[in-house]
């Protein structure tokens, strides 16, 4: 962290601690990391005294809304047991293998197509459509790097430091188009779906459509990496079922994003995300999304820090 930046964050820290009794030295390292990341990615520091924008509220959650369930449900392997118990195993993609490292994976026993993921981070995902032509050297390098690299703490995503890194290999969801399936990302506040972030046409010109809980398009954009569209899309026949499933999974949280797939009316669970993009979106609609996130900021929880100072991913909490 640059000296000048650190001084500015230090000044804000002193100001915020005077106004927020629940902001203590236990939050200090996370506070500095979160502010440095927000400034670098968005050019702004989050307002945690009076959070207004989407990014402000994600930063608030990262500091003041910790629970051990967030650790369990952020683990892409451990969350499967929760899904099994909460809504049923029929909503889980088939799991082929779990490995501690890349060399343990038995590729000879895998089907022609599959998906590889690391369980402890965001973004280490590889879709293998044809294993015969897969670049195994590149895959090995990518996943070995992911297994060895601490993840999340530098951005305030504290829960990842408690997950023991593993690789999971699961079912490839085939589509009629041949492209990856569309994502139904249900943003839930206080256990209720408030808006949907629908990501589709992946593999060509990926698009984002924001809708309300009735699948009516809203003139908003969250992720500027995608093409914003207001295209009217037919409401899925399984819409009410997906809403019910998302809300059942979101019950215990002020805010969580529940990702589902719906291919040929087969609903499958993707993941649960508590701090999407670490609250560092850059969009003109941040205040509008923040207004949709009406949760109680008067109740706070004791922070759960990284297991080892310096953010080691080598620990694991057993719940």
Tab-separated table of C-alpha atoms in Angstrom:
chain	number	residue	atom	x	y	z
A	1	UNK	CA	0.000	0.000	0.000
A	2	UNK	CA	1.438	3.374	-1.004
A	3	UNK	CA	2.373	5.741	1.820
A	4	UNK	CA	0.065	8.590	0.749
A	5	UNK	CA	-2.869	6.242	0.292
A	6	UNK	CA	-2.230	4.697	3.691
A	7	UNK	CA	-2.253	8.153	5.277
A	8	UNK	CA	-5.606	8.997	3.700
A	9	UNK	CA	-7.104	5.699	4.863
A	10	UNK	CA	-5.614	6.226	8.325
A	11	UNK	CA	-7.289	9.624	8.486
A	12	UNK	CA	-10.637	8.113	7.462
A	13	UNK	CA	-10.156	5.311	9.994
A	14	UNK	CA	-9.736	7.821	12.825
A	15	UNK	CA	-12.823	9.699	11.663
A	16	UNK	CA	-14.963	6.553	11.334
A	17	UNK	CA	-13.913	5.082	14.687
A	18	UNK	CA	-15.069	8.262	16.424
A	19	UNK	CA	-18.541	7.898	14.932
A	20	UNK	CA	-18.952	4.109	14.963
A	21	UNK	CA	-18.558	2.479	18.373
A	22	UNK	CA	-18.676	-0.979	16.796
A	23	UNK	CA	-15.674	-0.237	14.559
A	24	UNK	CA	-12.777	-1.563	16.646
A	25	UNK	CA	-9.150	-2.571	16.285
A	26	UNK	CA	-10.396	-6.050	15.329
A	27	UNK	CA	-11.599	-4.503	12.061
A	28	UNK	CA	-8.481	-2.470	11.361
A	29	UNK	CA	-6.634	-4.692	8.878
A	30	UNK	CA	-9.813	-5.533	6.970
A	31	UNK	CA	-10.788	-1.854	6.968
A	32	UNK	CA	-7.474	-0.818	5.409
A	33	UNK	CA	-7.573	-3.658	2.853
A	34	UNK	CA	-11.147	-2.894	1.823
A	35	UNK	CA	-10.506	0.817	1.444
A	36	UNK	CA	-7.307	0.294	-0.552
A	37	UNK	CA	-9.062	-2.128	-2.910
A	38	UNK	CA	-12.082	0.144	-3.404
A	39	UNK	CA	-9.902	3.151	-4.137
A	40	UNK	CA	-7.774	1.207	-6.608
A	41	UNK	CA	-10.710	-0.316	-8.474
A	42	UNK	CA	-13.315	2.452	-8.316
A	43	UNK	CA	-11.427	5.619	-7.382
A	44	UNK	CA	-13.573	6.024	-4.250
A	45	UNK	CA	-13.575	4.990	-0.606
A	46	UNK	CA	-16.727	3.275	0.713
A	47	UNK	CA	-19.051	5.135	3.059
A	48	UNK	CA	-19.526	2.790	6.013
A	49	UNK	CA	-21.040	5.352	8.387
A	50	UNK	CA	-24.041	5.898	6.163
A	51	UNK	CA	-23.827	3.320	3.356
A	52	UNK	CA	-25.792	4.468	0.342
A	53	UNK	CA	-24.473	2.766	-2.780
A	54	UNK	CA	-24.238	-0.925	-3.585
A	55	UNK	CA	-20.468	-0.780	-3.034
A	56	UNK	CA	-20.892	1.003	0.315
A	57	UNK	CA	-23.251	-1.676	1.551
A	58	UNK	CA	-21.035	-4.555	0.434
A	59	UNK	CA	-18.124	-2.921	2.312
A	60	UNK	CA	-20.362	-2.586	5.384
A	61	UNK	CA	-21.272	-6.277	5.186
A	62	UNK	CA	-17.618	-7.239	4.776
A	63	UNK	CA	-16.810	-5.489	8.057
A	64	UNK	CA	-19.865	-5.992	10.236
A	65	UNK	CA	-21.847	-9.043	9.122
A	66	UNK	CA	-19.714	-12.142	9.706
A	67	UNK	CA	-21.043	-15.637	10.352
A	68	UNK	CA	-19.552	-19.106	10.211
A	69	UNK	CA	-22.253	-20.103	7.732
A	70	UNK	CA	-20.676	-17.746	5.219
A	71	UNK	CA	-17.483	-19.813	5.427
A	72	UNK	CA	-19.312	-23.084	4.898
A	73	UNK	CA	-21.518	-21.843	2.073
A	74	UNK	CA	-18.650	-20.109	0.241
A	75	UNK	CA	-16.854	-23.465	0.007
A	76	UNK	CA	-18.059	-24.923	-3.301
A	77	UNK	CA	-17.673	-28.449	-1.937
A	78	UNK	CA	-19.033	-28.027	1.594
A	79	UNK	CA	-22.065	-26.058	0.375
A	80	UNK	CA	-23.320	-29.142	-1.440
A	81	UNK	CA	-24.340	-30.749	1.853
A	82	UNK	CA	-26.330	-27.641	2.741
A	83	UNK	CA	-28.062	-27.682	-0.652
A	84	UNK	CA	-28.832	-31.379	-0.254
A	85	UNK	CA	-30.476	-30.776	3.129
A	86	UNK	CA	-32.165	-27.463	2.305
A	87	UNK	CA	-33.707	-28.057	-1.128
A	88	UNK	CA	-32.601	-31.516	-2.298
A	89	UNK	CA	-29.788	-33.180	-4.188
A	90	UNK	CA	-31.654	-33.028	-7.491
A	91	UNK	CA	-30.594	-29.379	-7.749
A	92	UNK	CA	-26.890	-30.205	-7.592
A	93	UNK	CA	-24.735	-30.808	-10.682
A	94	UNK	CA	-23.182	-34.280	-10.628
A	95	UNK	CA	-19.891	-34.295	-8.735
A	96	UNK	CA	-17.230	-36.505	-10.319
A	97	UNK	CA	-14.102	-35.960	-8.241
A	98	UNK	CA	-12.582	-33.926	-5.396
A	99	UNK	CA	-8.804	-33.566	-5.150
A	100	UNK	CA	-6.272	-31.804	-2.943
A	101	UNK	CA	-4.109	-31.012	-5.962
A	102	UNK	CA	-4.126	-31.303	-9.739
A	103	UNK	CA	-2.015	-34.488	-9.861
A	104	UNK	CA	-4.663	-36.413	-7.908
A	105	UNK	CA	-7.309	-35.984	-10.613
A	106	UNK	CA	-8.006	-39.143	-12.608
A	107	UNK	CA	-8.796	-37.776	-16.048
A	108	UNK	CA	-9.175	-41.230	-17.593
A	109	UNK	CA	-12.357	-41.823	-15.589
A	110	UNK	CA	-13.926	-38.467	-16.444
A	111	UNK	CA	-16.517	-38.026	-19.198
A	112	UNK	CA	-15.779	-36.220	-22.449
A	113	UNK	CA	-16.941	-32.874	-21.008
A	114	UNK	CA	-16.693	-31.566	-17.445
A	115	UNK	CA	-16.065	-28.457	-15.332
A	116	UNK	CA	-13.098	-27.919	-13.026
A	117	UNK	CA	-13.248	-25.430	-10.146
A	118	UNK	CA	-11.265	-24.447	-7.101
A	119	UNK	CA	-13.501	-24.485	-4.035
A	120	UNK	CA	-11.953	-21.572	-2.154
A	121	UNK	CA	-11.897	-18.595	-4.500
A	122	UNK	CA	-13.775	-16.796	-7.243
A	123	UNK	CA	-12.896	-17.183	-10.893
A	124	UNK	CA	-10.759	-20.324	-11.016
A	125	UNK	CA	-13.173	-22.231	-13.239
A	126	UNK	CA	-12.431	-24.135	-16.421
A	127	UNK	CA	-15.062	-25.546	-18.766
A	128	UNK	CA	-13.707	-28.567	-20.633
A	129	UNK	CA	-15.866	-29.448	-23.623
A	130	UNK	CA	-13.417	-31.924	-25.130
A	131	UNK	CA	-10.900	-33.523	-22.784
A	132	UNK	CA	-9.014	-35.139	-25.660
A	133	UNK	CA	-7.869	-31.707	-26.819
A	134	UNK	CA	-7.543	-30.113	-23.383
A	135	UNK	CA	-4.300	-28.296	-22.536
A	136	UNK	CA	-3.413	-30.202	-19.367
A	137	UNK	CA	-0.172	-28.317	-18.860
A	138	UNK	CA	-2.033	-25.025	-18.749
A	139	UNK	CA	-4.703	-26.496	-16.482
A	140	UNK	CA	-2.060	-27.802	-14.110
A	141	UNK	CA	-0.376	-24.413	-13.904
A	142	UNK	CA	-3.657	-22.575	-13.363
A	143	UNK	CA	-4.955	-24.818	-10.599
A	144	UNK	CA	-1.607	-25.315	-8.875
A	145	UNK	CA	-1.278	-21.547	-8.671
A	146	UNK	CA	-4.796	-21.255	-7.269
A	147	UNK	CA	-4.141	-23.919	-4.627
A	148	UNK	CA	-1.007	-22.101	-3.423
A	149	UNK	CA	-2.294	-18.530	-3.459
A	150	UNK	CA	-4.090	-17.017	-0.441
A	151	UNK	CA	-7.320	-15.492	-1.661
A	152	UNK	CA	-9.794	-12.868	-0.545
A	153	UNK	CA	-8.389	-11.172	2.541
A	154	UNK	CA	-6.760	-8.369	0.568
A	155	UNK	CA	-10.233	-7.441	-0.722
A	156	UNK	CA	-12.147	-7.949	2.526
A	157	UNK	CA	-13.520	-11.362	1.557
A	158	UNK	CA	-12.463	-12.793	4.910
A	159	UNK	CA	-14.324	-16.130	4.715
A	160	UNK	CA	-12.117	-17.539	1.950
A	161	UNK	CA	-9.127	-17.653	4.329
A	162	UNK	CA	-10.926	-20.365	6.324
A	163	UNK	CA	-11.469	-22.740	3.407
A	164	UNK	CA	-9.003	-25.531	2.751
A	165	UNK	CA	-8.201	-25.347	-0.986
A	166	UNK	CA	-9.360	-28.253	-3.109
A	167	UNK	CA	-10.290	-28.913	-6.728
A	168	UNK	CA	-13.704	-30.220	-7.678
A	169	UNK	CA	-14.693	-31.704	-10.999
A	170	UNK	CA	-18.367	-31.665	-11.811
A	171	UNK	CA	-20.923	-32.025	-14.555
A	172	UNK	CA	-20.756	-29.877	-17.679
A	173	UNK	CA	-24.210	-28.398	-18.309
A	174	UNK	CA	-24.914	-28.900	-22.001
A	175	UNK	CA	-27.049	-26.390	-23.868
A	176	UNK	CA	-28.825	-26.423	-27.208
A	177	UNK	CA	-26.647	-23.516	-28.376
A	178	UNK	CA	-23.395	-25.213	-27.429
A	179	UNK	CA	-22.422	-22.177	-25.351
A	180	UNK	CA	-22.265	-22.092	-21.527
A	181	UNK	CA	-25.670	-21.899	-19.827
A	182	UNK	CA	-27.224	-18.584	-18.827
A	183	UNK	CA	-26.793	-17.488	-15.197
A	184	UNK	CA	-29.763	-16.580	-13.036
A	185	UNK	CA	-28.154	-14.522	-10.269
A	186	UNK	CA	-30.803	-13.810	-7.640
A	187	UNK	CA	-29.831	-10.904	-5.373
A	188	UNK	CA	-31.586	-11.508	-2.073
A	189	UNK	CA	-32.055	-9.039	0.782
A	190	UNK	CA	-33.361	-10.257	4.145
A	191	UNK	CA	-34.181	-13.602	2.552
A	192	UNK	CA	-36.225	-12.179	-0.338
A	193	UNK	CA	-35.336	-11.891	-4.018
A	194	UNK	CA	-35.128	-8.182	-4.850
A	195	UNK	CA	-33.613	-8.288	-8.310
A	196	UNK	CA	-32.252	-10.752	-10.856
A	197	UNK	CA	-29.001	-10.346	-12.740
A	198	UNK	CA	-29.498	-12.481	-15.842
A	199	UNK	CA	-26.260	-13.206	-17.728
A	200	UNK	CA	-26.672	-14.829	-21.133
A	201	UNK	CA	-25.074	-15.334	-24.561
A	202	UNK	CA	-21.804	-16.299	-22.896
A	203	UNK	CA	-19.214	-17.273	-25.454
A	204	UNK	CA	-20.308	-14.699	-28.020
A	205	UNK	CA	-21.330	-11.220	-26.824
A	206	UNK	CA	-22.155	-11.741	-23.181
A	207	UNK	CA	-25.167	-9.709	-22.054
A	208	UNK	CA	-26.643	-8.622	-18.736
A	209	UNK	CA	-30.320	-8.031	-18.086
A	210	UNK	CA	-31.558	-6.758	-14.718
A	211	UNK	CA	-35.141	-7.653	-13.796
A	212	UNK	CA	-37.347	-7.341	-10.738
A	213	UNK	CA	-38.666	-10.372	-8.864
A	214	UNK	CA	-41.450	-10.704	-11.451
A	215	UNK	CA	-38.951	-10.945	-14.334
A	216	UNK	CA	-39.858	-7.472	-15.548
A	217	UNK	CA	-36.769	-5.697	-17.009
A	218	UNK	CA	-35.331	-2.788	-15.027
A	219	UNK	CA	-33.289	0.006	-16.701
A	220	UNK	CA	-30.191	-0.752	-14.639
A	221	UNK	CA	-26.692	-2.112	-15.184
A	222	UNK	CA	-24.507	-3.698	-12.507
A	223	UNK	CA	-21.601	-5.270	-14.387
A	224	UNK	CA	-20.088	-3.048	-17.093
A	225	UNK	CA	-18.008	-5.980	-18.364
A	226	UNK	CA	-21.189	-7.177	-20.068
A	227	UNK	CA	-23.432	-5.601	-22.690
A	228	UNK	CA	-26.380	-3.977	-20.962
A	229	UNK	CA	-29.649	-4.964	-22.588
A	230	UNK	CA	-33.355	-4.384	-22.076
A	231	UNK	CA	-34.290	-7.252	-24.363
A	232	UNK	CA	-37.673	-8.682	-23.439
A	233	UNK	CA	-37.186	-12.367	-22.711
A	234	UNK	CA	-39.941	-14.881	-22.131
A	235	UNK	CA	-40.422	-15.594	-18.453
A	236	UNK	CA	-39.180	-19.120	-17.641
A	237	UNK	CA	-41.893	-21.598	-16.787
A	238	UNK	CA	-39.843	-22.515	-13.709
A	239	UNK	CA	-39.581	-18.887	-12.518
A	240	UNK	CA	-41.690	-19.228	-9.368
A	241	UNK	CA	-39.823	-22.410	-8.463
A	242	UNK	CA	-36.460	-20.671	-8.824
A	243	UNK	CA	-37.639	-17.730	-6.698
A	244	UNK	CA	-38.753	-20.140	-3.976
A	245	UNK	CA	-35.460	-22.050	-4.028
A	246	UNK	CA	-33.351	-18.882	-3.936
A	247	UNK	CA	-35.302	-17.478	-1.003
A	248	UNK	CA	-35.082	-20.727	0.917
A	249	UNK	CA	-31.282	-20.654	0.592
A	250	UNK	CA	-31.061	-16.933	1.439
A	251	UNK	CA	-33.114	-17.073	4.645
A	252	UNK	CA	-30.328	-16.436	7.172
A	253	UNK	CA	-28.625	-13.469	5.534
A	254	UNK	CA	-28.995	-9.708	5.196
A	255	UNK	CA	-27.756	-10.066	1.638
A	256	UNK	CA	-26.575	-12.919	-0.560
A	257	UNK	CA	-26.537	-13.673	-4.269
A	258	UNK	CA	-27.889	-17.112	-5.188
A	259	UNK	CA	-26.765	-18.381	-8.596
A	260	UNK	CA	-28.935	-20.918	-10.399
A	261	UNK	CA	-29.029	-22.440	-13.868
A	262	UNK	CA	-32.176	-23.398	-15.727
A	263	UNK	CA	-31.450	-25.471	-18.791
A	264	UNK	CA	-34.378	-27.247	-20.466
A	265	UNK	CA	-36.371	-26.661	-17.258
A	266	UNK	CA	-33.757	-28.452	-15.180
A	267	UNK	CA	-32.802	-26.157	-12.292
A	268	UNK	CA	-29.276	-26.508	-10.917
A	269	UNK	CA	-27.447	-24.716	-8.132
A	270	UNK	CA	-24.349	-22.691	-9.032
A	271	UNK	CA	-23.012	-20.956	-5.927
A	272	UNK	CA	-23.733	-18.547	-3.077
A	273	UNK	CA	-21.866	-15.241	-3.160
A	274	UNK	CA	-21.858	-12.888	-0.181
A	275	UNK	CA	-19.638	-10.045	-1.401
A	276	UNK	CA	-19.885	-9.947	-5.213
A	277	UNK	CA	-16.744	-8.440	-6.775
A	278	UNK	CA	-15.811	-7.305	-3.255
A	279	UNK	CA	-18.233	-4.415	-3.762
A	280	UNK	CA	-16.097	-2.797	-6.437
A	281	UNK	CA	-18.515	-2.337	-9.328
A	282	UNK	CA	-18.202	0.728	-11.531
A	283	UNK	CA	-21.626	1.700	-12.821
A	284	UNK	CA	-23.840	4.790	-12.821
A	285	UNK	CA	-26.542	2.789	-11.036
A	286	UNK	CA	-24.721	2.108	-7.756
A	287	UNK	CA	-27.088	4.302	-5.724
A	288	UNK	CA	-30.149	2.690	-7.292
A	289	UNK	CA	-28.918	-0.791	-6.411
A	290	UNK	CA	-28.009	0.457	-2.937
A	291	UNK	CA	-31.573	1.696	-2.478
A	292	UNK	CA	-32.822	-1.831	-3.195
A	293	UNK	CA	-30.660	-3.219	-0.366
A	294	UNK	CA	-32.707	-2.175	2.660
A	295	UNK	CA	-31.206	-4.152	5.536
A	296	UNK	CA	-30.614	-3.253	9.192
A	297	UNK	CA	-27.235	-1.610	9.800
A	298	UNK	CA	-27.833	-1.165	13.526
A	299	UNK	CA	-27.124	-4.835	14.273
A	300	UNK	CA	-23.502	-5.934	13.898
A	301	UNK	CA	-21.605	-9.164	14.526
A	302	UNK	CA	-18.173	-9.835	15.979
A	303	UNK	CA	-15.655	-10.079	13.139
A	304	UNK	CA	-14.189	-13.444	12.226
A	305	UNK	CA	-10.659	-12.727	11.040
A	306	UNK	CA	-8.236	-14.817	8.972
A	307	UNK	CA	-6.901	-17.887	10.754
A	308	UNK	CA	-3.318	-16.705	10.463
A	309	UNK	CA	-2.165	-13.110	10.330
A	310	UNK	CA	-1.206	-12.419	6.742
A	311	UNK	CA	-4.191	-14.307	5.305
A	312	UNK	CA	-3.330	-17.967	5.044
A	313	UNK	CA	-5.741	-20.246	3.201
A	314	UNK	CA	-4.381	-23.293	4.984
A	315	UNK	CA	-6.832	-23.378	7.862
A	316	UNK	CA	-10.322	-24.752	7.966
A	317	UNK	CA	-13.277	-24.292	10.280
A	318	UNK	CA	-15.396	-27.361	10.859
A	319	UNK	CA	-18.987	-26.366	11.589
